[in-house]
Amino acid sequence: MAVGQIGNFLAYTAVPTVLVTPLGALGVPFGSILASYLLKEKLNILGKLGCLLSCAGSVVLIIHSPKSESVTTQAELEEKLTNPVFVGYLCIVLLMLLLLIFWIAPAHGPTNIMVYISICSLLGSFTVPSTKGIGLAAQDIFHNNPSSRRALCLCLVLLAVLGCSIIIQFRYINKALECFDSSVFGAIYYVVFTTLVLLASAILFREWSNVGLVDFLGMACGFTTVSVGIVLIQVFKEFNFNLGEMNKSNMKTD
């Protein structure tokens, strides 16, 4: 798992966020396939269809994703972080988080799954951009130039933001799993989290600026396909559905 997270971190530093975040869902179909063989867990026909859709949607995402990074240096990152549009977006996210954590969650969190999902997903607006920013700033830390100290300060700030957001996310993910079914939570959480992360990354890194209409529609279709696949794997994994049994029942009826 540690190696996987290191690979995930390196991917954010080398590839556009709009590609890495949706592809994180590939862990679900691969995990389901491995569990069916190694742990002898049942994978019904809907689960197999979900695995196929997730892989097909991922291929479409790869084909239509941006081919180059829009932010490649520390100076560009600092300029993007101080952009008034991104600062305004962060202020809105912070206000929504304060409202959800201190007023809505205590009253409606245990009964409404979207409360905890919204908190965790909004925190993704800090988690993923911070991860990508750390990778960009770390490239200049060990250089012997005046910008290395600024890079170190920026990296420490982003590390603090990343650590705080992850801790809060873990807390509310655990609360959600205590109150709601993990399969339903996982499926909805993936869709909402990925959508908000892509929104934050689009505002900060402007990765959609070089994407044409065809590629945009292709990525939207790919993301929708992956999301449907995740829902089929997660939500319907306990659904007893077998084509062989259906054929037998149809033969008996005839």
XYZ file of N, CA and C in Angstrom:
762
model
N 0.829 -1.208 0.000
C 0.000 0.000 0.000
C 0.861 1.255 0.000
N 1.974 1.205 0.733
C 2.882 2.356 0.771
C 3.476 2.619 -0.607
N 3.883 1.539 -1.294
C 4.428 1.687 -2.644
C 3.376 2.273 -3.571
N 2.135 1.834 -3.415
C 1.051 2.359 -4.239
C 0.826 3.840 -4.017
N 0.876 4.294 -2.759
C 0.688 5.712 -2.463
C 1.854 6.545 -2.980
N 3.074 5.993 -2.917
C 4.227 6.698 -3.478
C 4.057 6.857 -4.992
N 3.601 5.786 -5.641
C 3.331 5.864 -7.069
C 2.245 6.876 -7.396
N 1.222 6.940 -6.543
C 0.151 7.914 -6.725
C 0.692 9.335 -6.622
N 1.573 9.560 -5.635
C 2.183 10.875 -5.447
C 3.022 11.262 -6.657
N 3.827 10.322 -7.159
C 4.665 10.604 -8.324
C 3.816 10.877 -9.567
N 2.678 10.203 -9.658
C 1.799 10.418 -10.810
C 1.256 11.846 -10.821
N 0.915 12.369 -9.637
C 0.390 13.736 -9.569
C 1.439 14.765 -9.986
N 2.721 14.441 -9.795
C 3.770 15.387 -10.175
C 4.108 15.314 -11.653
N 3.715 14.247 -12.333
C 4.118 14.047 -13.722
C 2.970 14.116 -14.717
N 1.737 13.909 -14.244
C 0.589 13.788 -15.145
C -0.496 14.750 -14.681
N -1.300 15.307 -15.597
C -2.392 16.194 -15.193
C -3.348 15.536 -14.200
N -3.834 16.342 -13.252
C -4.729 15.840 -12.208
C -6.019 15.277 -12.785
N -6.476 15.866 -13.891
C -7.735 15.417 -14.492
C -7.647 13.982 -14.971
N -6.438 13.448 -15.091
C -6.264 12.053 -15.490
C -6.025 11.156 -14.276
N -5.186 11.610 -13.333
C -4.798 10.760 -12.198
C -5.976 10.478 -11.275
N -6.743 11.506 -10.927
C -7.816 11.337 -9.940
C -8.887 10.346 -10.386
N -9.452 10.469 -11.609
C -10.449 9.458 -12.018
C -9.877 8.050 -12.107
N -8.593 7.931 -12.522
C -8.003 6.601 -12.674
C -7.750 5.931 -11.331
N -7.848 6.687 -10.232
C -7.713 6.075 -8.915
C -8.780 5.023 -8.655
N -9.869 5.093 -9.408
C -10.948 4.118 -9.238
C -10.581 2.733 -9.733
N -9.480 2.614 -10.486
C -9.092 1.292 -10.998
C -8.738 0.330 -9.870
N -8.434 0.862 -8.691
C -8.168 -0.014 -7.550
C -9.380 -0.840 -7.166
N -10.592 -0.328 -7.440
C -11.815 -1.050 -7.068
C -12.006 -2.301 -7.927
N -12.006 -2.207 -9.278
C -12.173 -3.444 -10.066
C -11.027 -4.432 -9.895
N -9.773 -3.933 -9.812
C -8.656 -4.852 -9.634
C -8.733 -5.538 -8.271
N -9.143 -4.778 -7.249
C -9.309 -5.371 -5.922
C -10.404 -6.421 -5.910
N -11.500 -6.157 -6.627
C -12.604 -7.118 -6.687
C -12.191 -8.393 -7.411
N -11.436 -8.235 -8.507
C -10.981 -9.411 -9.257
C -10.023 -10.249 -8.420
N -9.064 -9.594 -7.745
C -8.116 -10.323 -6.897
C -8.831 -11.014 -5.747
N -9.827 -10.320 -5.153
C -10.564 -10.920 -4.042
C -11.350 -12.143 -4.484
N -11.859 -12.125 -5.727
C -12.623 -13.274 -6.212
C -11.737 -14.503 -6.394
N -10.463 -14.291 -6.728
C -9.543 -15.421 -6.936
C -8.811 -15.812 -5.657
N -8.315 -14.824 -4.919
C -7.476 -15.123 -3.755
C -8.293 -15.389 -2.501
N -9.369 -14.612 -2.317
C -10.188 -14.742 -1.107
C -11.481 -15.501 -1.362
N -11.682 -15.931 -2.606
C -12.867 -16.716 -2.991
C -14.167 -15.949 -2.752
N -14.103 -14.614 -2.872
C -15.325 -13.824 -2.767
C -16.082 -13.889 -4.093
N -17.411 -13.869 -3.993
C -18.226 -13.978 -5.192
C -18.265 -12.642 -5.930
N -18.073 -12.716 -7.236
C -18.184 -11.543 -8.100
C -19.282 -11.838 -9.119
N -20.473 -11.252 -8.895
C -21.612 -11.575 -9.754
C -21.461 -10.921 -11.126
N -22.448 -11.156 -11.973
C -22.378 -10.681 -13.354
C -22.351 -9.158 -13.416
N -23.064 -8.492 -12.501
C -23.053 -7.033 -12.478
C -21.683 -6.504 -12.054
N -21.036 -7.220 -11.121
C -19.691 -6.835 -10.711
C -18.694 -6.975 -11.853
N -18.822 -8.069 -12.623
C -17.936 -8.267 -13.779
C -18.177 -7.196 -14.838
N -19.448 -6.843 -15.030
C -19.772 -5.771 -15.975
C -19.186 -4.441 -15.488
N -19.260 -4.221 -14.163
C -18.690 -3.004 -13.590
C -17.180 -2.938 -13.801
N -16.499 -4.060 -13.643
C -15.044 -4.100 -13.896
C -14.731 -3.756 -15.343
N -15.527 -4.313 -16.258
C -15.324 -4.047 -17.682
C -15.555 -2.577 -18.005
N -16.636 -2.002 -17.452
C -16.943 -0.593 -17.702
C -15.866 0.317 -17.121
N -15.371 -0.013 -15.931
C -14.333 0.809 -15.303
C -13.067 0.829 -16.157
N -12.676 -0.326 -16.665
C -11.475 -0.399 -17.504
C -11.690 0.324 -18.835
N -12.884 0.141 -19.433
C -13.173 0.806 -20.708
C -13.205 2.323 -20.536
N -13.844 2.784 -19.460
C -13.887 4.223 -19.197
C -12.504 4.797 -18.943
N -11.645 4.027 -18.294
C -10.278 4.488 -18.028
C -9.486 4.655 -19.323
N -9.689 3.734 -20.263
C -9.018 3.842 -21.561
C -9.462 5.110 -22.289
N -10.761 5.393 -22.229
C -11.280 6.607 -22.869
C -10.691 7.857 -22.206
N -10.571 7.835 -20.876
C -9.971 8.965 -20.161
C -8.525 9.199 -20.598
N -7.770 8.114 -20.723
C -6.364 8.227 -21.118
C -6.242 8.806 -22.530
N -7.114 8.366 -23.435
C -7.041 8.821 -24.819
C -7.334 10.320 -24.927
N -8.310 10.812 -24.158
C -8.776 12.196 -24.325
C -8.222 13.155 -23.262
N -7.344 12.701 -22.387
C -6.823 13.575 -21.341
C -5.844 14.596 -21.922
N -5.602 15.711 -21.186
C -4.605 16.698 -21.658
C -3.244 16.040 -21.833
N -2.551 16.417 -22.877
C -1.281 15.768 -23.206
C -0.077 16.446 -22.555
N -0.274 17.613 -21.937
C 0.841 18.321 -21.320
C 0.380 19.022 -20.060
N 1.327 19.306 -19.177
C 1.050 20.006 -17.936
C 0.929 21.511 -18.191
N 0.032 22.171 -17.434
C -0.086 23.618 -17.542
C 0.789 24.333 -16.515
N 1.181 23.655 -15.435
C 2.043 24.220 -14.399
C 3.216 23.270 -14.194
N 4.418 23.753 -14.452
C 5.587 22.876 -14.377
C 6.691 23.407 -13.477
N 6.575 24.646 -12.994
C 7.626 25.228 -12.159
C 7.030 25.812 -10.888
N 7.912 26.075 -9.913
C 7.480 26.657 -8.650
C 6.905 28.058 -8.850
N 7.527 28.842 -9.735
C 7.052 30.202 -9.979
C 5.626 30.196 -10.537
N 5.361 29.299 -11.458
C 4.010 29.184 -12.007
C 3.029 28.744 -10.946
N 3.467 27.832 -10.054
C 2.594 27.365 -8.979
C 2.238 28.512 -8.030
N 3.232 29.331 -7.632
C 2.966 30.460 -6.742
C 2.000 31.449 -7.384
N 2.171 31.660 -8.683
C 1.264 32.567 -9.393
C -0.167 32.040 -9.395
N -0.310 30.728 -9.596
C -1.648 30.135 -9.603
C -2.288 30.171 -8.218
N -1.480 29.926 -7.169
C -2.022 29.891 -5.810
C -2.533 31.249 -5.355
N -1.953 32.313 -5.879
C -2.387 33.666 -5.495
C -3.411 34.244 -6.463
N -3.863 33.442 -7.402
C -4.883 33.904 -8.339
C -6.177 34.224 -7.595
N -6.769 35.415 -7.804
C -7.991 35.786 -7.070
C -9.139 34.805 -7.236
N -9.253 34.196 -8.424
C -10.338 33.231 -8.652
C -10.157 32.017 -7.754
N -8.930 31.492 -7.665
C -8.679 30.327 -6.821
C -8.819 30.680 -5.340
N -8.335 31.855 -4.950
C -8.475 32.290 -3.551
C -9.953 32.424 -3.181
N -10.746 32.981 -4.089
C -12.186 33.089 -3.837
C -12.844 31.728 -3.719
N -12.425 30.789 -4.578
C -12.960 29.422 -4.500
C -12.623 28.774 -3.160
N -11.379 28.943 -2.702
C -10.974 28.370 -1.415
C -11.779 28.969 -0.264
N -12.056 30.271 -0.327
C -12.858 30.904 0.726
C -14.266 30.317 0.773
N -14.843 30.091 -0.400
C -16.181 29.483 -0.456
C -16.156 28.074 0.123
N -15.117 27.291 -0.232
C -14.979 25.926 0.274
C -14.822 25.929 1.793
N -14.003 26.843 2.317
C -13.801 26.923 3.763
C -15.091 27.278 4.486
N -15.856 28.208 3.940
C -17.135 28.572 4.558
C -18.105 27.391 4.562
N -18.146 26.660 3.452
C -19.015 25.487 3.376
C -18.575 24.415 4.364
N -17.257 24.221 4.503
C -16.748 23.227 5.451
C -17.102 23.602 6.884
N -16.933 24.882 7.231
C -17.283 25.331 8.592
C -18.774 25.116 8.865
N -19.592 25.437 7.876
C -21.035 25.248 8.032
C -21.382 23.772 8.203
N -20.774 22.918 7.391
C -21.060 21.483 7.460
C -20.546 20.859 8.755
N -19.323 21.201 9.160
C -18.701 20.557 10.321
C -19.342 20.984 11.632
N -19.614 22.272 11.774
C -20.047 22.781 13.081
C -21.558 22.910 13.227
N -22.300 22.963 12.119
C -23.749 23.126 12.253
C -24.541 21.951 11.672
N -24.231 21.553 10.453
C -25.059 20.541 9.786
C -24.705 19.125 10.233
N -23.393 18.807 10.305
C -22.981 17.437 10.646
C -23.475 16.965 12.009
N -23.384 17.763 13.072
C -23.892 17.273 14.376
C -25.374 16.951 14.373
N -26.147 17.649 13.556
C -27.594 17.441 13.560
C -28.051 16.416 12.535
N -27.454 16.425 11.353
C -27.958 15.590 10.261
C -26.951 14.583 9.733
N -25.715 14.598 10.214
C -24.700 13.679 9.711
C -25.060 12.213 9.822
N -25.521 11.737 10.995
C -25.827 10.302 11.133
C -27.012 9.814 10.309
N -27.828 10.746 9.780
C -29.018 10.335 9.030
C -28.948 10.663 7.540
N -28.015 11.502 7.152
C -27.902 11.907 5.747
C -26.482 11.633 5.272
N -26.328 10.689 4.368
C -25.002 10.267 3.918
C -24.262 11.373 3.186
N -24.990 12.312 2.572
C -24.346 13.351 1.787
C -23.605 14.365 2.648
N -23.924 14.441 3.933
C -23.236 15.405 4.809
C -21.772 15.030 4.951
N -21.507 13.786 5.370
C -20.119 13.335 5.538
C -19.388 13.260 4.201
N -20.086 12.838 3.157
C -19.462 12.780 1.833
C -19.064 14.171 1.359
N -19.917 15.162 1.617
C -19.610 16.530 1.202
C -18.384 17.065 1.931
N -18.275 16.768 3.227
C -17.103 17.223 3.990
C -15.827 16.615 3.435
N -15.821 15.306 3.247
C -14.628 14.620 2.754
C -14.276 15.044 1.327
N -15.293 15.253 0.510
C -15.037 15.623 -0.883
C -14.531 17.054 -0.996
N -15.104 17.965 -0.203
C -14.629 19.349 -0.222
C -13.177 19.441 0.244
N -12.816 18.588 1.198
C -11.418 18.563 1.659
C -10.479 18.098 0.557
N -11.013 17.344 -0.413
C -10.204 16.957 -1.556
C -9.736 18.147 -2.372
N -10.458 19.288 -2.245
C -10.028 20.514 -2.909
C -8.694 21.000 -2.371
N -8.335 20.558 -1.163
C -7.031 20.893 -0.583
C -6.037 19.746 -0.748
N -6.514 18.512 -0.616
C -5.620 17.351 -0.591
C -4.867 17.161 -1.899
N -5.607 17.048 -3.000
C -4.971 16.744 -4.283
C -4.117 17.897 -4.810
N -4.619 19.157 -4.836
C -3.731 20.244 -5.261
C -2.485 20.388 -4.381
N -2.630 20.131 -3.068
C -1.461 20.197 -2.176
C -0.441 19.128 -2.548
N -0.924 17.928 -2.841
C -0.024 16.842 -3.243
C 0.741 17.201 -4.507
N 0.032 17.735 -5.482
C 0.679 18.125 -6.739
C 1.648 19.287 -6.495
N 1.241 20.242 -5.647
C 2.091 21.384 -5.355
C 3.373 20.989 -4.635
N 3.271 20.033 -3.725
C 4.464 19.550 -3.008
C 5.466 18.954 -3.993
N 4.954 18.183 -4.945
C 5.846 17.593 -5.941
C 6.556 18.636 -6.780
N 5.840 19.717 -7.136
C 6.461 20.779 -7.929
C 7.465 21.581 -7.105
N 7.100 21.906 -5.844
C 7.999 22.700 -4.999
C 9.240 21.908 -4.598
N 9.081 20.603 -4.422
C 10.214 19.774 -3.977
C 11.332 19.736 -5.015
N 11.008 20.003 -6.275
C 12.030 19.971 -7.316
C 13.078 21.068 -7.137
N 12.719 22.172 -6.442
C 13.637 23.298 -6.285
C 14.251 23.394 -4.894
N 13.873 22.524 -3.987
C 14.355 22.636 -2.602
C 15.859 22.430 -2.513
N 16.384 21.470 -3.241
C 17.793 21.093 -3.114
C 18.706 21.832 -4.089
N 18.168 22.840 -4.764
C 18.999 23.634 -5.663
C 19.654 24.778 -4.890
N 20.866 25.103 -5.249
C 21.585 26.197 -4.583
C 21.279 27.525 -5.274
N 20.071 28.013 -5.037
C 19.683 29.302 -5.598
C 18.714 29.986 -4.641
N 18.448 31.283 -4.809
C 17.583 32.012 -3.871
C 16.168 31.460 -3.764
N 15.699 30.777 -4.805
C 14.324 30.278 -4.786
C 14.169 29.006 -3.950
N 15.286 28.393 -3.539
C 15.194 27.138 -2.792
C 14.544 27.339 -1.431
N 14.843 28.480 -0.765
C 14.221 28.742 0.540
C 12.722 28.966 0.408
N 12.331 29.703 -0.626
C 10.897 29.914 -0.877
C 10.217 28.588 -1.199
N 10.900 27.737 -1.932
C 10.343 26.428 -2.258
C 10.160 25.594 -0.997
N 11.120 25.681 -0.071
C 11.015 24.936 1.181
C 9.830 25.429 2.014
N 9.667 26.747 2.107
C 8.535 27.308 2.859
C 7.207 26.896 2.236
N 7.133 26.980 0.918
C 5.904 26.585 0.224
C 5.605 25.110 0.443
N 6.645 24.287 0.390
C 6.472 22.846 0.584
C 5.975 22.540 1.995
N 6.507 23.238 3.003
C 6.083 23.016 4.389
C 4.631 23.442 4.599
N 4.259 24.571 4.000
C 2.873 25.035 4.111
C 1.919 24.025 3.478
N 2.272 23.554 2.289
C 1.423 22.575 1.605
C 1.364 21.251 2.361
N 2.485 20.862 2.983
C 2.485 19.642 3.807
C 1.544 19.781 4.994
N 1.543 20.957 5.639
C 0.651 21.195 6.777
C -0.815 21.133 6.335
N -1.110 21.768 5.200
C -2.482 21.739 4.674
C -2.892 20.310 4.328
N -1.977 19.576 3.694
C -2.257 18.190 3.322
C -2.502 17.329 4.556
N -1.652 17.471 5.566
C -1.809 16.677 6.788
C -3.116 16.948 7.496
N -3.472 18.220 7.637
C -4.732 18.578 8.320
C -5.943 18.055 7.556
N -5.930 18.216 6.230
C -7.080 17.772 5.439
C -7.231 16.257 5.477
N -6.117 15.517 5.459
C -6.186 14.054 5.509
C -6.722 13.588 6.859
N -6.259 14.208 7.946
C -6.722 13.823 9.292
C -8.228 14.038 9.420
N -8.712 15.191 8.949
C -10.149 15.479 9.031
C -10.933 14.527 8.138
N -10.391 14.231 6.955
C -11.059 13.288 6.066
C -11.201 11.919 6.718
N -10.120 11.415 7.316
C -10.174 10.106 7.975
C -11.240 10.088 9.061
N -11.328 11.175 9.811
C -12.300 11.236 10.907
C -13.728 11.088 10.385
N -14.043 11.830 9.331
C -15.423 11.799 8.847
C -15.700 10.586 7.967
N -14.679 10.015 7.349
C -14.880 8.742 6.653
C -15.241 7.654 7.659
N -14.540 7.623 8.787
C -14.849 6.639 9.832
C -16.244 6.843 10.393
N -16.635 8.104 10.582
C -17.992 8.376 11.059
C -19.033 7.892 10.058
N -18.756 8.123 8.776
C -19.701 7.688 7.746
C -19.821 6.168 7.704
N -18.700 5.466 7.850
C -18.723 4.009 7.806
C -19.412 3.410 9.022
N -19.460 4.160 10.125
C -20.189 3.695 11.304
C -21.698 3.787 11.115
N -22.138 4.706 10.252
C -23.569 4.977 10.113
C -24.177 4.422 8.820
N -23.356 4.225 7.786
C -23.904 3.860 6.481
C -23.149 2.670 5.903
N -23.775 2.033 4.929
C -23.168 0.894 4.250
C -21.924 1.342 3.494
N -20.826 0.613 3.664
C -19.553 1.009 3.060
C -19.602 0.995 1.535
N -20.382 0.079 0.949
C -20.455 -0.008 -0.507
C -21.127 1.224 -1.099
N -22.242 1.612 -0.504
C -22.959 2.799 -0.988
C -22.113 4.046 -0.770
N -21.491 4.141 0.401
C -20.643 5.297 0.700
C -19.482 5.386 -0.285
N -18.817 4.257 -0.558
C -17.668 4.259 -1.453
C -18.020 4.708 -2.858
N -19.171 4.249 -3.360
C -19.564 4.601 -4.726
C -19.895 6.088 -4.844
N -20.710 6.597 -3.905
C -21.095 8.015 -3.963
C -19.886 8.904 -3.694
N -19.053 8.479 -2.753
C -17.877 9.267 -2.387
C -16.923 9.424 -3.572
N -16.730 8.358 -4.341
C -15.842 8.441 -5.497
C -16.336 9.488 -6.486
N -17.624 9.460 -6.794
C -18.172 10.371 -7.799
C -18.076 11.824 -7.324
N -18.510 12.094 -6.084
C -18.515 13.473 -5.575
C -17.089 13.979 -5.367
N -16.233 13.144 -4.760
C -14.844 13.528 -4.501
C -14.123 13.858 -5.806
N -14.240 12.980 -6.799
C -13.552 13.200 -8.067
C -14.056 14.456 -8.766
N -15.361 14.681 -8.724
C -15.937 15.868 -9.365
C -15.391 17.149 -8.744
N -15.350 17.218 -7.405
C -14.873 18.430 -6.735
C -13.367 18.611 -6.886
N -12.624 17.506 -6.907
C -11.171 17.612 -7.127
C -10.885 18.127 -8.535
N -11.620 17.631 -9.516
C -11.437 18.106 -10.884
C -11.798 19.580 -11.004
N -12.825 20.005 -10.263
C -13.203 21.420 -10.273
C -12.096 22.284 -9.677
N -11.567 21.854 -8.521
C -10.482 22.615 -7.883
C -9.241 22.652 -8.756
N -8.903 21.538 -9.365
C -7.716 21.474 -10.228
C -7.899 22.318 -11.489
N -9.136 22.341 -12.004
C -9.402 23.154 -13.192
C -9.229 24.636 -12.885
N -9.662 25.056 -11.680
C -9.530 26.462 -11.296
C -8.076 26.813 -11.009
N -7.353 25.918 -10.331
C -5.975 26.209 -9.942
C -4.986 26.026 -11.090
N -4.988 24.864 -11.727
C -3.971 24.545 -12.722
C -4.396 24.852 -14.159
N -5.690 25.155 -14.370
C -6.204 25.467 -15.715
C -5.866 24.356 -16.715
N -6.035 23.106 -16.276
C -5.679 21.974 -17.133
C -6.677 21.768 -18.277
N -7.856 22.389 -18.151
C -8.856 22.229 -19.201
C -8.677 23.255 -20.316
N -7.756 24.211 -20.157
C -7.632 25.293 -21.136
C -7.190 24.787 -22.503
N -6.427 23.691 -22.539
C -5.932 23.157 -23.815
C -6.722 21.944 -24.291
N -7.882 21.714 -23.685
C -8.710 20.566 -24.052
C -9.818 21.024 -24.995
N -9.898 20.401 -26.162
C -10.940 20.742 -27.123
C -12.287 20.147 -26.741
N -13.299 20.490 -27.514
C -14.655 20.029 -27.223
C -14.762 18.514 -27.305
N -14.131 17.917 -28.324
C -14.205 16.463 -28.495
C -13.542 15.752 -27.320
N -12.350 16.243 -26.917
C -11.655 15.628 -25.793
C -12.429 15.841 -24.489
N -13.045 17.008 -24.328
C -13.851 17.272 -23.130
C -15.015 16.300 -23.042
N -15.739 16.127 -24.151
C -16.865 15.185 -24.161
C -16.378 13.758 -23.948
N -15.211 13.434 -24.528
C -14.649 12.095 -24.338
C -14.310 11.834 -22.881
N -13.704 12.830 -22.196
C -13.368 12.658 -20.784
C -14.629 12.571 -19.929
N -15.651 13.368 -20.287
C -16.911 13.301 -19.539
C -17.558 11.925 -19.684
N -17.546 11.385 -20.902
C -18.099 10.036 -21.128
C -17.278 8.976 -20.400
N -15.940 9.137 -20.433
C -15.083 8.174 -19.732
C -15.308 8.188 -18.238
N -15.403 9.383 -17.658
C -15.647 9.505 -16.222
C -17.015 8.932 -15.843
N -18.026 9.204 -16.676
C -19.369 8.655 -16.408
C -19.351 7.132 -16.478
N -18.632 6.592 -17.452
C -18.539 5.131 -17.595
C -17.855 4.504 -16.392
N -16.741 5.115 -15.948
C -16.043 4.610 -14.763
C -16.944 4.680 -13.539
N -17.681 5.781 -13.385
C -18.571 5.951 -12.228
C -19.668 4.889 -12.206
N -20.255 4.613 -13.382
C -21.282 3.569 -13.459
C -20.678 2.212 -13.098
N -19.467 1.949 -13.563
C -18.803 0.694 -13.223
C -18.553 0.554 -11.732
N -18.116 1.636 -11.086
C -17.874 1.600 -9.638
C -19.165 1.344 -8.882
N -20.257 1.978 -9.320
C -21.559 1.761 -8.670
C -21.988 0.303 -8.802
N -21.812 -0.287 -9.989
C -22.192 -1.689 -10.186
C -21.369 -2.620 -9.302
N -20.074 -2.324 -9.156
C -19.212 -3.191 -8.336
C -19.541 -3.051 -6.859
N -19.699 -1.809 -6.404
C -19.839 -1.549 -4.973
C -21.260 -1.792 -4.460
N -22.225 -1.190 -5.145
C -23.602 -1.207 -4.633
C -24.274 -2.550 -4.833
N -23.979 -3.230 -5.948
C -24.697 -4.456 -6.288
C -23.875 -5.720 -6.036
N -22.812 -5.615 -5.214
C -21.977 -6.797 -5.000
C -22.684 -7.886 -4.199
N -23.697 -7.522 -3.398
C -24.449 -8.516 -2.637
C -25.708 -8.974 -3.368
N -25.903 -8.458 -4.579
C -27.095 -8.778 -5.340
C -26.925 -10.141 -5.988
N -27.785 -11.081 -5.640
C -27.695 -12.447 -6.170
C -28.297 -12.498 -7.568
N -27.421 -12.458 -8.543
C -27.865 -12.440 -9.933
C -26.925 -13.321 -10.732
N -27.472 -14.342 -11.374
C -26.653 -15.291 -12.111
C -27.356 -15.671 -13.404
N -26.646 -15.512 -14.531
C -27.264 -15.827 -15.825
C -27.606 -17.298 -15.959
N -26.770 -18.159 -15.371
C -27.044 -19.594 -15.436
C -28.349 -19.951 -14.748
N -28.567 -19.358 -13.558
C -29.804 -19.636 -12.846
C -31.008 -19.088 -13.592
N -30.849 -17.931 -14.258
C -31.953 -17.372 -15.031
C -32.316 -18.276 -16.196
N -31.302 -18.819 -16.852
C -31.578 -19.733 -17.970
C -32.298 -20.975 -17.508
N -31.898 -21.504 -16.334
C -32.564 -22.692 -15.787
C -34.016 -22.399 -15.462
N -34.254 -21.209 -14.852
C -35.622 -20.870 -14.482
C -36.483 -20.661 -15.714
N -35.917 -20.094 -16.783
C -36.660 -19.910 -18.024
C -36.997 -21.245 -18.690
N -36.042 -22.204 -18.597
C -36.286 -23.528 -19.161
C -37.399 -24.240 -18.402
N -37.405 -24.064 -17.072
C -38.469 -24.689 -16.278
C -39.815 -24.091 -16.592
N -39.844 -22.762 -16.817
C -41.097 -22.092 -17.139
C -41.636 -22.580 -18.473
N -40.701 -22.765 -19.440
C -41.140 -23.250 -20.761
C -41.655 -24.676 -20.663
